[in-house]
Amino acid sequence: MSETIVIAEMNNNAIHPSTAELVAAAGALGSEPTLIVPCTDASAADGATSWNGISNIIAAKSSAFENYDAAGWASALDAVMPQGTIITGTSPQSKDLAARIAGHRGMPVVQDVVKIDGNQVTSPVYSGKAMQTVSLGGASVISVRSNVFSPVQEGGENNVSVVDTTGNIATSVQEFMERASKRLDVSEANIIISGGRGMGSPENFSHLEAVADTIGAAVGASRAAVDTWEAIPHSMQVGQTGKTVNPNLYIAVGISGAIQHLAGMRSSRYIVAINKDADAPIFKHADYGIVATWEEALPVLHNKLQTMME
Amino acid sequence: MPNIIVLVKQVPDTNAKILVSGESVDLSAVKMVMSPYDEFALETALQHKEAAGGEVTALTVGGPGAEKILKDAKAMGVDHIVRVETSSSMDTNALQTVLKQAITNLGAEVVYCGKSAADTGAGSTGPGVAARLGWASASNITAATFDGGVSVMTPGNGGNVKLSVPLPAVISCDKGNLKVRKANIKGIMQAKKATVDVHTIESPISTVTVVNQSLPPAKPAGKSYQGGDAAAEVAQLLRDEANLL
Ligand SMILES: Cc1cc2nc3c(=O)[nH]c(=O)nc-3n(C[C@H](O)[C@H](O)[C@H](O)COP(=O)(O)OP(=O)(O)OC[C@H]3O[C@@H](n4cnc5c(N)ncnc54)[C@H](O)[C@@H]3O)c2cc1C
């Protein structure tokens, strides 16, 4: 395999820990990558100086990285990245960037990779109902899902070269709108607890929120919940026409497990289902299935988690 | 008045069971539909026309079978329907190069597409085509207003961001609060008579090639419990067995 480049996942001008998994993915493709850190302040790159498995780190410093603009980020990164196969994460922004950079460089892109074997990479297709393996015939851009590769460990010693770059920003920000809730969004969270129509009313989502706040989870919802109740916004919807999530733990409460809901969450590492109907399809996908009403199960769950987290 | 193009793709109905025969997915018995997010793109394109004038062209790349979704788009109110004939399976570089050429040939100020197609789930087309055209792009938008350019709402910075998108641009659409219009009888009648413009465009060689398709590995059966009290045991197992929490 030719040269590989990992574009660090960023969060508030700091390297997101999942980047260490992307470095491991580059290793699986057969080379120690150049790690590119898009930043406004080069100290952001310090987070990776002690990682193993990296050939060198480039802190790509530019005011273009203040806010996300696909054209601006792709041009600013293109100017400082070597040629080769490029690896990104799979947050909505990272997948967008992956495709934009591939377009910029006239390369193909393969998204949502969950397995790497030589130059063959595998991704879910048809909402996870099938897997597709493709062979990369040349330099490509791939986005790699989190919780697939074990992160590289500490113990290395990498130098950071700081390179100033500029991007052609196309869009302009009119306004930032705060999220109504302080909780994580389902697309960012490593634990998600979601409610469906079985919750009975939007007020009852407060029981899910209580559990979420105990374990640092995000609260999600099925489409039936979003469509039925005004108070449950579409931003919470998981599934085919909502968000695709890939957390370590997904807790489905009062959700039947329709194929379109599964499409958005079936690749979660662990799935817990609470449903009063023992025949609900969600149980076929659950690692831990509890046949009970949420009225019975959630208070017990909440209490236990509170004791465990103390 | 803007020339508006909306990219639409034919995919298996999301309710369909996916079968694999040999080394590849067998879609012969599956009902094909317009990819759900493309309907939001189509609705946004039609609203753009209603606000700013111009014409809407629905564009797809695919075989003759894909003309059904073009007729569906026509019934909903687009002005023109165009299909680009494909020879074989294409990687994203080949497909997006073809789309870039088709868009250049048709001429457009703004292109809408779904945030991802229901078959690949990739979401590469909008930003990839925009890069190849050298245009602005905004992705996963949940609302749009039309004022010379386009203002969109997109997720970002831990909340939502309202962006001004200068034209020309490619904009990919999420669901948001859009209600997609239904075709009326007049539209359906017009769609029946409409002719599809068929174009042929040379595509570059694909370097990414499909090796095989398979069903996902079956998940081992999980543990099942009766009654709410079991939730305490499950919480403990999430720590002890699953190493979570
Ligand atoms: C094109 C298309 C796209 C779609 N996209 C999505 C999507 O993105 N996301 C999505 O979720 N759906 C989507 N759907 C809808 C999907 O088909 C289902 O209708 C939906 O997921 C059902 O939501 P639900 O499980 O909350 O409701 P239901 O199917 O009504 O299930 C409610 C469940 O709650 C249980 N229950 C009831 N009371 C209790 C109680 N007290 N305690 C415990 N359990 C209880 C019931 O046993 C039942 O299993 C889509 C459909 C289509 C056609």
XYZ file of C-alpha atoms and ligand atoms in Angstrom:
608
model
C 0.000 0.000 0.000
C 1.202 3.475 -0.815
C 1.277 6.325 1.637
C -1.667 6.763 4.039
C -2.950 9.967 5.609
C -5.287 10.202 8.590
C -7.305 13.382 9.049
C -7.817 13.810 12.789
C -11.362 13.982 14.124
C -11.597 17.335 15.861
C -13.721 18.527 18.734
C -13.330 22.137 19.935
C -9.816 22.455 18.516
C -8.723 19.209 20.255
C -8.072 15.774 18.746
C -10.964 13.427 19.414
C -9.791 10.105 20.953
C -11.451 8.129 18.114
C -8.608 9.404 15.898
C -6.378 6.735 17.501
C -8.688 4.142 15.926
C -8.204 5.739 12.501
C -4.430 5.491 12.919
C -4.912 1.783 13.669
C -7.035 1.481 10.506
C -4.175 2.985 8.483
C -1.924 0.349 10.011
C -4.347 -2.317 8.800
C -3.986 -0.872 5.268
C -0.271 -1.487 5.671
C 1.450 1.776 6.519
C 2.116 4.204 9.332
C 0.132 7.304 8.392
C 0.826 10.985 8.313
C -1.610 12.456 10.820
C -3.097 15.755 9.639
C -4.583 17.908 12.377
C -6.893 20.662 11.049
C -6.656 23.416 13.649
C -6.728 27.105 14.405
C -4.089 26.699 17.114
C -1.253 24.213 16.546
C -1.240 23.113 20.197
C -4.210 20.947 19.184
C -1.717 18.494 17.678
C -0.021 17.868 21.048
C -2.750 15.364 21.870
C -1.175 12.807 19.499
C 2.573 13.314 20.004
C 2.871 10.230 22.231
C 0.818 7.866 20.069
C 2.303 4.772 18.466
C 1.944 3.938 14.803
C 2.304 7.410 13.284
C 5.042 8.381 10.822
C 4.672 12.146 11.299
C 2.184 14.785 12.381
C 1.267 17.889 10.416
C -0.675 20.577 12.238
C -2.547 22.286 9.404
C -3.189 25.713 10.861
C -5.760 28.012 9.318
C -8.572 30.333 10.267
C -10.552 28.313 7.684
C -10.920 25.607 10.350
C -12.867 27.867 12.698
C -16.230 26.759 11.259
C -16.953 23.877 8.950
C -17.238 24.667 5.258
C -16.676 21.717 2.933
C -14.990 23.723 0.161
C -12.824 25.674 2.606
C -11.671 22.643 4.585
C -11.009 20.494 1.510
C -8.898 23.165 -0.196
C -6.982 24.028 2.979
C -6.211 20.348 3.640
C -5.421 19.528 0.021
C -2.697 22.176 0.041
C -0.764 20.469 2.865
C -1.555 16.752 2.491
C 0.756 14.336 0.710
C -0.706 12.061 -1.991
C -1.994 8.662 -0.923
C -4.993 6.977 0.629
C -6.832 9.266 3.044
C -8.711 8.068 6.132
C -11.397 10.021 8.007
C -13.975 9.261 10.678
C -17.693 8.859 9.998
C -19.341 11.772 11.785
C -21.675 13.522 9.305
C -19.077 16.277 8.905
C -16.220 13.818 8.371
C -18.089 11.840 5.729
C -18.908 15.098 3.968
C -15.251 16.122 4.093
C -14.140 12.681 2.866
C -16.357 12.995 -0.213
C -15.381 16.614 -0.840
C -11.642 15.844 -0.684
C -12.099 12.815 -2.941
C -13.877 15.084 -5.423
C -11.167 17.717 -5.090
C -8.438 15.182 -5.887
C -10.401 13.200 -8.476
C -10.332 10.085 -6.309
C -13.038 7.560 -5.370
C -14.423 7.436 -1.823
C -15.705 4.488 0.208
C -17.701 5.392 3.323
C -18.448 3.599 6.602
C -15.689 1.008 6.421
C -15.967 -1.635 9.166
C -13.281 -4.087 7.996
C -9.935 -3.829 6.230
C -8.156 -6.812 4.695
C -5.168 -5.916 2.509
C -6.567 -3.519 -0.079
C -10.109 -4.835 0.390
C -12.495 -2.859 2.574
C -16.009 -3.776 3.730
C -18.969 -1.472 4.455
C -22.610 -2.086 5.290
C -25.048 -1.516 2.401
C -28.871 -1.554 2.211
C -29.035 -0.077 5.728
C -26.912 -2.876 7.135
C -29.028 -5.632 5.576
C -25.949 -6.674 3.585
C -22.187 -6.142 3.607
C -20.176 -5.136 0.548
C -16.471 -5.704 0.082
C -14.638 -3.640 -2.532
C -11.051 -3.597 -3.638
C -9.195 -0.278 -3.719
C -7.368 -0.263 -7.035
C -5.516 2.964 -6.274
C -5.337 5.868 -3.866
C -8.805 6.423 -2.384
C -10.518 8.189 0.469
C -12.138 5.960 3.078
C -14.133 6.840 6.174
C -13.820 4.303 8.984
C -16.481 3.727 11.635
C -15.652 4.021 15.290
C -15.613 1.050 17.676
C -14.146 -1.178 14.951
C -10.366 -0.850 15.331
C -8.614 -0.857 18.709
C -6.979 2.534 19.181
C -3.173 2.717 18.915
C -1.520 2.962 22.309
C 0.657 5.603 23.897
C 4.424 5.097 23.853
C 5.515 6.740 20.623
C 7.346 9.994 20.132
C 6.212 12.113 17.203
C 7.311 15.535 16.077
C 4.756 18.042 14.929
C 5.404 20.202 11.899
C 3.178 23.240 11.839
C 2.100 24.330 8.354
C 0.015 27.426 7.703
C -2.642 26.962 5.073
C -5.585 28.830 3.602
C -8.918 27.628 2.282
C -11.480 29.046 -0.119
C -14.463 29.270 2.173
C -17.719 29.297 0.218
C -20.535 29.522 2.767
C -20.909 32.093 5.533
C -22.400 31.682 8.973
C -25.458 33.824 9.682
C -26.252 32.489 13.087
C -25.414 29.724 15.564
C -28.456 28.216 17.209
C -27.884 26.582 20.556
C -29.406 23.202 21.055
C -32.375 23.438 23.372
C -30.959 20.699 25.566
C -27.483 20.456 27.094
C -27.436 16.734 26.478
C -25.292 15.191 23.742
C -26.783 14.705 20.311
C -27.367 11.064 19.326
C -24.812 11.413 16.529
C -22.077 12.271 19.055
C -22.882 9.980 21.969
C -21.288 6.683 22.894
C -24.390 5.635 24.821
C -27.923 6.270 23.598
C -31.253 5.587 25.255
C -34.181 5.892 22.850
C -37.917 5.888 23.375
C -40.661 4.833 21.001
C -44.417 5.081 20.813
C -44.543 2.673 23.756
C -43.488 5.587 26.015
C -47.133 6.685 25.833
C -46.534 10.435 25.988
C -43.693 12.903 25.403
C -43.711 13.779 29.124
C -42.641 10.221 29.884
C -39.363 10.864 28.051
C -38.268 12.495 31.323
C -37.700 8.936 32.613
C -35.295 8.315 29.723
C -33.591 11.654 30.401
C -33.059 10.687 34.035
C -31.243 7.516 32.976
C -29.339 9.421 30.279
C -28.067 12.000 32.745
C -26.869 9.275 35.111
C -24.649 7.611 32.502
C -23.857 10.512 30.150
C -26.066 9.236 27.366
C -27.969 10.979 24.596
C -31.729 10.537 24.240
C -33.063 9.314 20.912
C -36.471 8.413 19.539
C -38.227 6.273 16.951
C -39.977 7.876 14.033
C -43.369 6.997 15.475
C -42.479 9.028 18.575
C -41.226 11.972 16.488
C -44.241 11.910 14.180
C -46.798 11.504 16.981
C -45.485 14.069 19.434
C -44.626 17.665 18.565
C -42.330 17.865 21.622
C -39.991 15.165 20.266
C -37.889 16.848 17.543
C -36.697 15.132 14.385
C -33.109 15.728 15.495
C -33.667 12.890 17.997
C -34.845 10.395 15.377
C -32.753 7.291 14.838
C -33.214 5.215 11.714
C -33.521 5.195 7.962
C -34.855 8.746 7.759
C -33.225 9.887 10.977
C -29.673 9.473 12.187
C -27.449 6.456 11.778
C -25.705 5.805 15.061
C -22.948 3.443 16.071
C -22.601 3.737 19.855
C -21.116 1.301 22.337
C -24.510 0.896 23.955
C -28.024 1.461 22.600
C -31.002 1.085 24.928
C -34.354 0.836 23.083
C -37.404 1.441 25.256
C -40.945 0.907 23.938
C -39.588 0.534 20.406
C -40.849 -2.365 18.297
C -37.725 -2.652 16.134
C -39.081 -1.919 12.652
C -36.576 -2.478 9.860
C -36.221 1.296 9.320
C -35.371 1.837 12.966
C -32.884 -1.044 12.921
C -31.286 0.567 9.877
C -30.086 3.385 12.082
C -28.798 1.470 15.102
C -28.208 -2.205 14.383
C -24.434 -1.804 14.271
C -24.358 -0.585 17.889
C -21.873 -2.676 19.874
C -24.389 -3.644 22.589
C -28.165 -3.371 22.379
C -30.544 -3.490 25.333
C -34.294 -3.676 24.651
C -37.124 -3.016 27.067
C -40.509 -3.903 25.613
C -43.691 -5.388 27.047
C -44.248 -7.569 23.971
C -42.014 -10.663 24.021
C -42.489 -10.995 20.247
C -41.275 -7.487 19.406
C -38.682 -7.757 16.579
C -36.200 -5.616 18.547
C -35.505 -8.613 20.802
C -33.939 -10.509 17.879
C -31.216 -7.871 17.817
C -30.804 -7.321 21.545
C -27.839 -8.554 23.539
C -29.970 -8.076 26.653
C -33.745 -8.201 26.252
C -36.077 -7.328 29.104
C -39.727 -8.249 28.602
C -41.457 -5.705 30.825
C -43.213 -2.371 30.681
C -40.922 0.628 30.933
C -42.954 1.691 33.967
C -41.623 -1.418 35.736
C -38.124 -1.558 34.278
C -36.871 2.038 34.039
C -37.020 2.921 37.755
C -35.085 -0.274 38.575
C -32.540 0.474 35.864
C -32.175 4.085 36.984
C -31.680 3.148 40.655
C -29.124 0.493 39.883
C -27.158 2.750 37.532
C -27.154 5.524 40.140
C -25.613 3.170 42.709
C -23.102 1.873 40.175
C -22.004 5.366 39.128
C -21.481 6.646 42.674
C -34.418 32.773 -12.591
C -32.451 29.752 -11.520
C -32.085 26.510 -13.377
C -32.571 23.926 -10.656
C -31.476 20.298 -10.917
C -32.487 17.599 -8.466
C -30.555 14.324 -8.403
C -32.704 11.263 -7.811
C -31.741 7.625 -7.408
C -33.684 4.408 -7.620
C -33.160 2.100 -4.649
C -34.857 -0.968 -3.157
C -37.915 -0.159 -1.038
C -36.562 0.248 2.483
C -39.074 -2.358 3.712
C -37.713 -4.949 1.295
C -35.914 -8.054 2.463
C -32.458 -8.198 0.896
C -31.432 -11.610 -0.468
C -27.961 -12.717 -1.430
C -27.399 -15.336 -4.078
C -23.850 -16.524 -4.535
C -21.533 -13.595 -4.054
C -23.961 -10.767 -4.679
C -27.213 -9.199 -3.617
C -30.196 -10.342 -5.683
C -32.634 -7.474 -6.223
C -34.702 -9.156 -8.946
C -37.770 -9.594 -6.734
C -37.475 -6.270 -4.915
C -39.728 -3.262 -5.456
C -37.675 -0.229 -6.486
C -38.531 3.288 -5.313
C -37.091 6.799 -5.208
C -34.562 7.005 -2.360
C -36.443 8.603 0.588
C -34.077 11.582 1.079
C -34.334 12.405 -2.618
C -38.005 13.170 -1.993
C -36.933 15.900 0.433
C -34.495 17.219 -2.180
C -37.293 17.213 -4.750
C -39.651 19.065 -2.414
C -36.940 21.646 -1.637
C -36.223 22.100 -5.359
C -39.920 22.666 -6.101
C -40.176 25.184 -3.234
C -37.112 26.972 -4.615
C -38.824 27.276 -7.990
C -42.021 28.536 -6.364
C -40.026 31.230 -4.534
C -37.638 32.294 -7.298
C -39.031 31.063 -10.605
C -36.943 29.040 -13.041
C -37.259 25.395 -13.979
C -36.605 22.116 -12.212
C -34.974 19.147 -13.925
C -34.869 15.737 -12.254
C -31.722 13.834 -13.222
C -30.850 10.195 -12.640
C -28.041 7.910 -13.744
C -29.201 4.376 -14.412
C -30.789 1.882 -16.746
C -34.235 2.234 -18.402
C -35.808 0.725 -15.265
C -34.929 3.917 -13.388
C -37.349 5.955 -15.520
C -40.184 5.093 -13.118
C -38.808 7.441 -10.452
C -38.361 10.179 -13.077
C -42.056 9.840 -13.910
C -42.811 10.041 -10.190
C -40.792 13.269 -10.027
C -42.632 14.595 -13.065
C -45.972 13.823 -11.431
C -44.885 15.856 -8.407
C -44.181 18.863 -10.579
C -40.699 18.973 -12.118
C -40.434 20.481 -15.606
C -37.915 18.128 -17.229
C -36.737 14.569 -16.650
C -33.329 13.304 -17.767
C -31.692 9.907 -17.523
C -28.018 9.312 -18.159
C -27.500 5.838 -19.544
C -24.988 3.723 -17.635
C -22.859 0.972 -19.043
C -21.612 -0.816 -15.957
C -21.106 -0.386 -12.256
C -19.182 2.757 -11.451
C -17.172 3.849 -8.432
C -17.907 7.262 -6.930
C -15.226 8.911 -9.039
C -16.748 7.615 -12.279
C -20.332 8.366 -11.214
C -19.603 11.863 -9.964
C -17.581 12.690 -13.066
C -20.589 11.651 -15.172
C -22.923 13.735 -12.989
C -20.620 16.743 -13.241
C -20.689 16.462 -17.037
C -24.472 16.036 -17.129
C -24.986 19.073 -14.871
C -22.570 21.124 -16.978
C -24.397 20.102 -20.169
C -27.826 20.935 -18.735
C -26.657 24.151 -17.062
C -27.734 24.911 -13.496
C -27.304 27.407 -10.677
C -28.270 25.002 -7.920
C -28.369 21.221 -7.537
C -30.291 19.456 -4.771
C -29.848 15.827 -3.739
C -30.721 13.588 -0.787
C -28.274 13.543 2.114
C -27.539 9.904 1.320
C -28.997 7.140 -0.821
C -30.870 4.386 0.980
C -28.791 1.659 -0.680
C -25.231 2.815 0.035
C -26.018 5.156 2.926
C -22.809 6.923 1.902
C -23.778 10.569 1.377
C -20.843 11.149 -0.979
C -22.664 12.452 -4.040
C -23.533 16.022 -2.986
C -20.134 17.123 -1.662
C -18.267 15.050 -4.284
C -20.117 16.521 -7.262
C -19.781 20.023 -5.781
C -16.012 19.577 -5.493
C -15.777 18.389 -9.097
C -17.801 21.382 -10.286
C -15.801 23.724 -8.017
C -19.067 24.884 -6.427
C -20.073 25.590 -2.839
C -21.754 22.781 -0.948
C -23.873 22.398 2.158
C -24.940 19.004 3.424
C -27.608 17.424 5.606
C -29.717 20.575 5.574
C -32.979 20.552 7.535
C -34.483 23.795 6.189
C -33.940 26.196 3.286
C -35.071 29.718 2.441
C -34.519 31.366 -0.912
C -33.163 34.891 -1.250
C -30.915 35.377 -4.271
C -28.724 32.655 -2.815
C -30.013 30.004 -0.455
C -29.981 30.109 3.349
C -29.936 26.710 4.988
C -30.050 25.181 8.436
C -27.483 22.478 9.021
C -26.266 20.645 12.122
C -22.925 21.855 13.463
C -21.045 23.290 16.439
C -23.067 21.131 18.806
C -26.297 22.750 17.667
C -27.578 24.137 14.400
C -25.944 26.635 12.106
C -27.741 28.952 9.715
C -25.553 29.296 6.626
C -25.683 31.530 3.563
C -24.832 29.392 0.563
C -23.713 31.358 -2.505
C -24.801 29.974 -5.879
C -23.847 27.931 -7.771
C -24.018 25.238 -5.125
C -24.884 21.603 -4.452
C -27.111 21.124 -1.414
C -27.920 17.753 0.187
C -31.192 17.454 2.078
C -32.143 15.764 5.336
C -35.751 15.370 6.437
C -36.223 18.419 8.663
C -39.811 19.534 8.993
C -40.578 19.192 5.295
C -43.839 17.638 4.208
C -43.311 16.145 0.773
C -46.173 16.989 -1.589
C -48.230 14.219 -3.150
C -48.727 14.051 -6.894
C -52.202 15.135 -7.991
C -54.250 13.573 -10.806
C -53.208 16.237 -13.306
C -49.561 15.634 -12.489
C -49.932 11.889 -12.839
C -51.626 12.295 -16.239
C -48.880 14.640 -17.430
C -46.201 12.262 -16.198
C -47.718 9.417 -18.226
C -47.271 11.425 -21.432
C -43.884 12.906 -20.533
C -40.822 11.732 -22.384
C -37.526 11.049 -20.681
C -34.494 12.735 -22.210
C -31.809 10.080 -22.440
C -28.153 11.171 -22.504
C -24.997 9.122 -22.905
C -21.807 10.267 -21.196
C -18.407 8.601 -21.270
C -17.322 7.582 -17.784
C -13.730 7.281 -16.572
C -12.381 3.900 -15.450
C -13.417 2.799 -11.948
C -10.546 1.815 -9.670
C -12.782 0.700 -6.797
C -14.441 -2.575 -7.785
C -16.901 -4.769 -5.936
C -15.387 -8.043 -4.738
C -18.489 -9.541 -3.142
C -21.680 -8.885 -1.208
C -22.897 -11.003 1.672
C -25.408 -11.056 4.484
C -24.170 -9.546 7.736
C -22.839 -12.134 10.163
C -25.685 -13.341 12.374
C -25.543 -11.906 15.857
C -25.354 -14.573 18.566
C -28.650 -14.838 20.423
C -28.814 -12.405 23.307
C -29.940 -12.963 26.878
C -33.601 -12.606 27.636
C -35.262 -11.662 30.921
C -38.831 -11.437 32.206
C -40.020 -8.569 34.382
C -38.718 -5.126 35.248
C -36.581 -6.250 38.189
C -34.180 -7.881 35.729
C -33.081 -4.384 34.715
C -30.770 -4.319 37.760
C -29.029 -7.520 36.678
C -28.696 -6.233 33.119
C -27.128 -2.983 34.363
C -24.565 -5.010 36.317
C -23.817 -7.209 33.271
C -23.266 -4.115 31.148
C -20.346 -3.377 33.443
C -19.113 -6.908 34.233
C -19.690 -8.686 30.928
C -19.713 -5.923 28.337
C -17.114 -3.726 30.047
C -19.296 -0.658 29.575
C -20.226 2.034 32.106
C -39.668 5.184 4.347
C -39.764 4.952 5.824
C -38.787 5.483 6.639
C -38.840 5.274 8.045
N -37.840 5.782 8.808
C -37.831 5.508 10.140
C -36.777 5.977 10.987
O -35.869 6.690 10.566
N -36.797 5.649 12.300
C -37.796 4.886 12.856
O -37.742 4.629 14.066
N -38.813 4.467 12.082
C -38.867 4.771 10.750
N -39.930 4.358 9.994
C -41.119 3.855 10.698
C -41.042 2.405 11.118
O -41.527 1.618 10.064
C -41.916 2.178 12.383
O -43.227 2.591 12.103
C -41.435 2.893 13.625
O -40.059 2.658 13.837
C -42.227 2.399 14.821
O -41.860 3.130 15.969
P -42.077 2.512 17.417
O -41.293 1.266 17.524
O -41.796 3.584 18.395
O -43.644 2.269 17.457
P -44.494 0.917 17.413
O -44.130 0.083 16.246
O -45.884 1.340 17.605
O -43.997 0.108 18.692
C -44.238 0.494 19.988
C -43.661 -0.599 20.865
O -43.794 -0.218 22.225
C -44.152 -1.357 22.988
N -44.829 -0.860 24.188
C -46.061 -0.305 24.302
N -46.298 0.080 25.569
C -45.193 -0.221 26.274
C -44.838 -0.075 27.649
N -45.643 0.496 28.533
N -43.613 -0.514 28.037
C -42.769 -1.112 27.161
N -43.061 -1.268 25.845
C -44.268 -0.835 25.417
C -45.024 -2.175 22.086
O -44.985 -3.535 22.474
C -44.372 -1.936 20.725
O -43.394 -2.933 20.446
C -39.908 4.550 8.614
C -40.898 4.034 7.769
C -40.837 4.207 6.400
C -41.913 3.616 5.539
